[in-house]
Short mmCIF file of C-alpha atoms and ligand atoms in Angstrom, two decimals:
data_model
loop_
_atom_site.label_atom_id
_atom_site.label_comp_id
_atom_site.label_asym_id
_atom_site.label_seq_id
_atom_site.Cartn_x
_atom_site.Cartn_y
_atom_site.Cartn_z
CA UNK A 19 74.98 14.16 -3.98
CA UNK A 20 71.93 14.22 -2.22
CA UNK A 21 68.91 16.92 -1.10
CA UNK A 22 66.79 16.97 1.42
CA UNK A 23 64.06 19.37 2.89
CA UNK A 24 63.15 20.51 6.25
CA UNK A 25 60.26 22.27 7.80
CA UNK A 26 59.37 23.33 11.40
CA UNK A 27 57.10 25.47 13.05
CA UNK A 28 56.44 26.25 17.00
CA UNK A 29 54.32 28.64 18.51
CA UNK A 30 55.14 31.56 20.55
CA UNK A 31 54.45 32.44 23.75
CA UNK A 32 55.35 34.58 27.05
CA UNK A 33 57.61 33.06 29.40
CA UNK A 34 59.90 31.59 26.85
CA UNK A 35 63.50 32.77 25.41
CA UNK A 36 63.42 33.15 21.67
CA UNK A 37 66.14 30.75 20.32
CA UNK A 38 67.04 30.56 16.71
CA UNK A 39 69.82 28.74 14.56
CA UNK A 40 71.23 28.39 18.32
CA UNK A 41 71.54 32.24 18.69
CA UNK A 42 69.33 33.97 21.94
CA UNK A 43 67.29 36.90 20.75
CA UNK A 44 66.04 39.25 22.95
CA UNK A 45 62.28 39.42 22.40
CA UNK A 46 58.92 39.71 24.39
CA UNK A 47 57.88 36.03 23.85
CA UNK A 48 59.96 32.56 23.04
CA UNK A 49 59.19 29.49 21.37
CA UNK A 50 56.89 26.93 23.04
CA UNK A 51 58.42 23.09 22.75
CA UNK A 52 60.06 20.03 24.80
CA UNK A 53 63.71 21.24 23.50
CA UNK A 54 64.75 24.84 23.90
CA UNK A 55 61.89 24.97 20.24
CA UNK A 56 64.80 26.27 17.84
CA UNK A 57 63.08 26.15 14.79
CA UNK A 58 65.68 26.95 12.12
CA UNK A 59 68.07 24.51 13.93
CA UNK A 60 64.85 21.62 13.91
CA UNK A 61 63.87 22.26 10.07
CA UNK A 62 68.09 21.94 9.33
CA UNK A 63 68.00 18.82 11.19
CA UNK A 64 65.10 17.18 9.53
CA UNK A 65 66.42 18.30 6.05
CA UNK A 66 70.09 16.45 6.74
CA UNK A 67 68.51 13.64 8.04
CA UNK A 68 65.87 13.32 5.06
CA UNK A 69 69.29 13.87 2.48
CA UNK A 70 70.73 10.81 4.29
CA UNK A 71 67.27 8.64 4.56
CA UNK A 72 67.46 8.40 8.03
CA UNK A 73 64.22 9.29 9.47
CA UNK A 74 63.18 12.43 11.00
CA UNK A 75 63.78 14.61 14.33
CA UNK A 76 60.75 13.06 15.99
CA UNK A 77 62.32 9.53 15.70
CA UNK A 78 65.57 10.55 16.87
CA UNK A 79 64.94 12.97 19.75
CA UNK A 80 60.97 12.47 20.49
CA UNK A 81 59.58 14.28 22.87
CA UNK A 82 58.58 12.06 25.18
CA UNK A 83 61.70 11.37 25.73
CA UNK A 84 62.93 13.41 29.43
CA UNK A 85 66.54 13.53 28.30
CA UNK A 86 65.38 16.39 25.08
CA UNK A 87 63.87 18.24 27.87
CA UNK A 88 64.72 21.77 27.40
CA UNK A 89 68.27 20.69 25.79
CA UNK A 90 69.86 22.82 22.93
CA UNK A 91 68.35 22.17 19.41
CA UNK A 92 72.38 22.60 18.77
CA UNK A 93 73.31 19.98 20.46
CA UNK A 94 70.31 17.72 18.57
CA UNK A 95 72.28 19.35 15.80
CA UNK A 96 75.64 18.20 16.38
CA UNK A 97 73.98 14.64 17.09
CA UNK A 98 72.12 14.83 13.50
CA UNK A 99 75.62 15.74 12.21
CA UNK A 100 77.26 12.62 13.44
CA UNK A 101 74.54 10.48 12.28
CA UNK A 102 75.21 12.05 8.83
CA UNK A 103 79.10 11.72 8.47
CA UNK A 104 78.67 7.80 10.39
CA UNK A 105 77.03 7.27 6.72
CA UNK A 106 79.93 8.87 5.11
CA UNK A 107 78.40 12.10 3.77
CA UNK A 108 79.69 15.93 4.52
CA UNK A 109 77.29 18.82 4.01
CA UNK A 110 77.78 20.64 1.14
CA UNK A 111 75.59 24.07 1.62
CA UNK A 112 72.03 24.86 3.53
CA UNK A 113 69.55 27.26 3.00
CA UNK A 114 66.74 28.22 5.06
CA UNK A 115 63.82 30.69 5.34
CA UNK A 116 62.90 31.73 8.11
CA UNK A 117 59.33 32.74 8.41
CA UNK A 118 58.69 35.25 11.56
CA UNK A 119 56.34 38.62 11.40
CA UNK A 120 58.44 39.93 14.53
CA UNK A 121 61.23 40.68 15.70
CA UNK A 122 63.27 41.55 12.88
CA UNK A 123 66.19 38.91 12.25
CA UNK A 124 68.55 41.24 10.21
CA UNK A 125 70.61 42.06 12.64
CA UNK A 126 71.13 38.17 13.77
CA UNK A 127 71.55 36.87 10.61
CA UNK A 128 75.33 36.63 10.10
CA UNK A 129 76.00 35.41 13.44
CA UNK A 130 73.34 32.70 13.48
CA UNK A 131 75.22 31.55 10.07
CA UNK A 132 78.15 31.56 12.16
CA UNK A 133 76.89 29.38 15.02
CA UNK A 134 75.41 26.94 12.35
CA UNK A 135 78.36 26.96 9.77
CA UNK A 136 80.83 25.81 13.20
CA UNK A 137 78.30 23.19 13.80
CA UNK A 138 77.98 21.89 10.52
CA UNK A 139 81.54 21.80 9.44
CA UNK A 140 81.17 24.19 6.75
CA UNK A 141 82.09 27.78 5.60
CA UNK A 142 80.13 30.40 6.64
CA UNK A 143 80.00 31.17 2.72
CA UNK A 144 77.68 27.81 2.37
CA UNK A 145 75.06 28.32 4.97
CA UNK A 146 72.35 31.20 3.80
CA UNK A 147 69.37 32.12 6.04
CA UNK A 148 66.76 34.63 4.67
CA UNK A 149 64.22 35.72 7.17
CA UNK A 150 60.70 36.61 5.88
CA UNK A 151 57.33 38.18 7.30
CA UNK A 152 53.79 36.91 6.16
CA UNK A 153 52.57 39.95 5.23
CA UNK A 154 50.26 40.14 8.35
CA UNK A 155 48.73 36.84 6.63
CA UNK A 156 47.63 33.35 8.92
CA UNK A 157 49.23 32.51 12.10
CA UNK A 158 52.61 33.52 11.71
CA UNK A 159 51.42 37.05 10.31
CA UNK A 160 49.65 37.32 13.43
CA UNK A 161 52.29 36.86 15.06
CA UNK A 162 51.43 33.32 17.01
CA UNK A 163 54.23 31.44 15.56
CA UNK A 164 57.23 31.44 13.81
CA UNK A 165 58.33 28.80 11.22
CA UNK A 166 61.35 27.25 9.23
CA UNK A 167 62.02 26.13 5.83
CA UNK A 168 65.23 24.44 4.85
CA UNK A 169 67.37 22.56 2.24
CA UNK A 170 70.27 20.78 2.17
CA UNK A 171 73.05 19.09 0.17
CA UNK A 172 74.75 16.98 1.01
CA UNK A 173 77.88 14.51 -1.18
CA UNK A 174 79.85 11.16 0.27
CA UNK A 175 83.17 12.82 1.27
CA UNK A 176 86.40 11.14 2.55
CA UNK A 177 87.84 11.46 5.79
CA UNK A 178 84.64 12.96 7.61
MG1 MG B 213 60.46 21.55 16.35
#
């Protein structure tokens, strides 16, 4: 068994379509960034890669790399996931936080943990994903940004 622990934030402006755990919510402003700037989905990544010592999201997928332009933070996802099971582990469960003032994230939150459970190869019943404000406190209670917090298990598995 092994942990590891993600974080992410991007900030968010007009023009942009707000993108999280690979799930499009509709909302005035998106998240800024060389990918589509799915922060959930980049904190998850970065906390499966640091369970398998394997780097980080920048090293992988950097963004001055033209082939991450715009691409889905699911698909990094999916790439993270191989890189994971090539070394013989399986995800065990996930949670995250997500940190965002507005919109609310109720209503999205079972079927982002759909869309991530598929992706990860896991029950919906092992990925949980809270969603928090900041009380109106620093840049995310001001609504400039929204950030992601995540943890992982992971355990060397057979047949994966
Ligand atoms: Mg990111």
């Amino acid at each position: 068994m092994r942990t590891g622990i993600g974080y992410d934030i991007h900030r968010l402006v007009e023009g942009r379509k707000l993108i999280l755990g690979g799930f499009e919510i509709v909302f005035e402003r998106g998240l800024a960034g060389h990918s589509d700037a799915d922060v959930l989905a980049h904190s998850i990544c970065d906390a499966l890669l640091g369970a398998a010592c394997l780097g980080d999201i920048g090293t992988h997928f950097p963004d001055s790399d033209p082939a991450f332009r715009g691409i889905s933070s699911m698909e990094l996802l999916s790439n993270v996931m191989a890189l994971v099971r090539e070394r013989g582990y399986q995800v065990v469960n996930v949670d995250s936080v997500v940190l965002a003032e507005r919109p609310k994230l109720a209503p999205f939150i079972s079927k982002i943990r759909n869309r991530l459970a598929g992706v990860l190869g896991i029950g919906t019943g092992s990925v949980s994903i809270k969603a928090k404000t900041c009380e109106g406190l620093d840049a995310i209670g001001r609504g400039e940004a929204i950030a992601a917090q995540s943890v992982v298990l992971i355990s060397l598995g057979q047949g994966k």
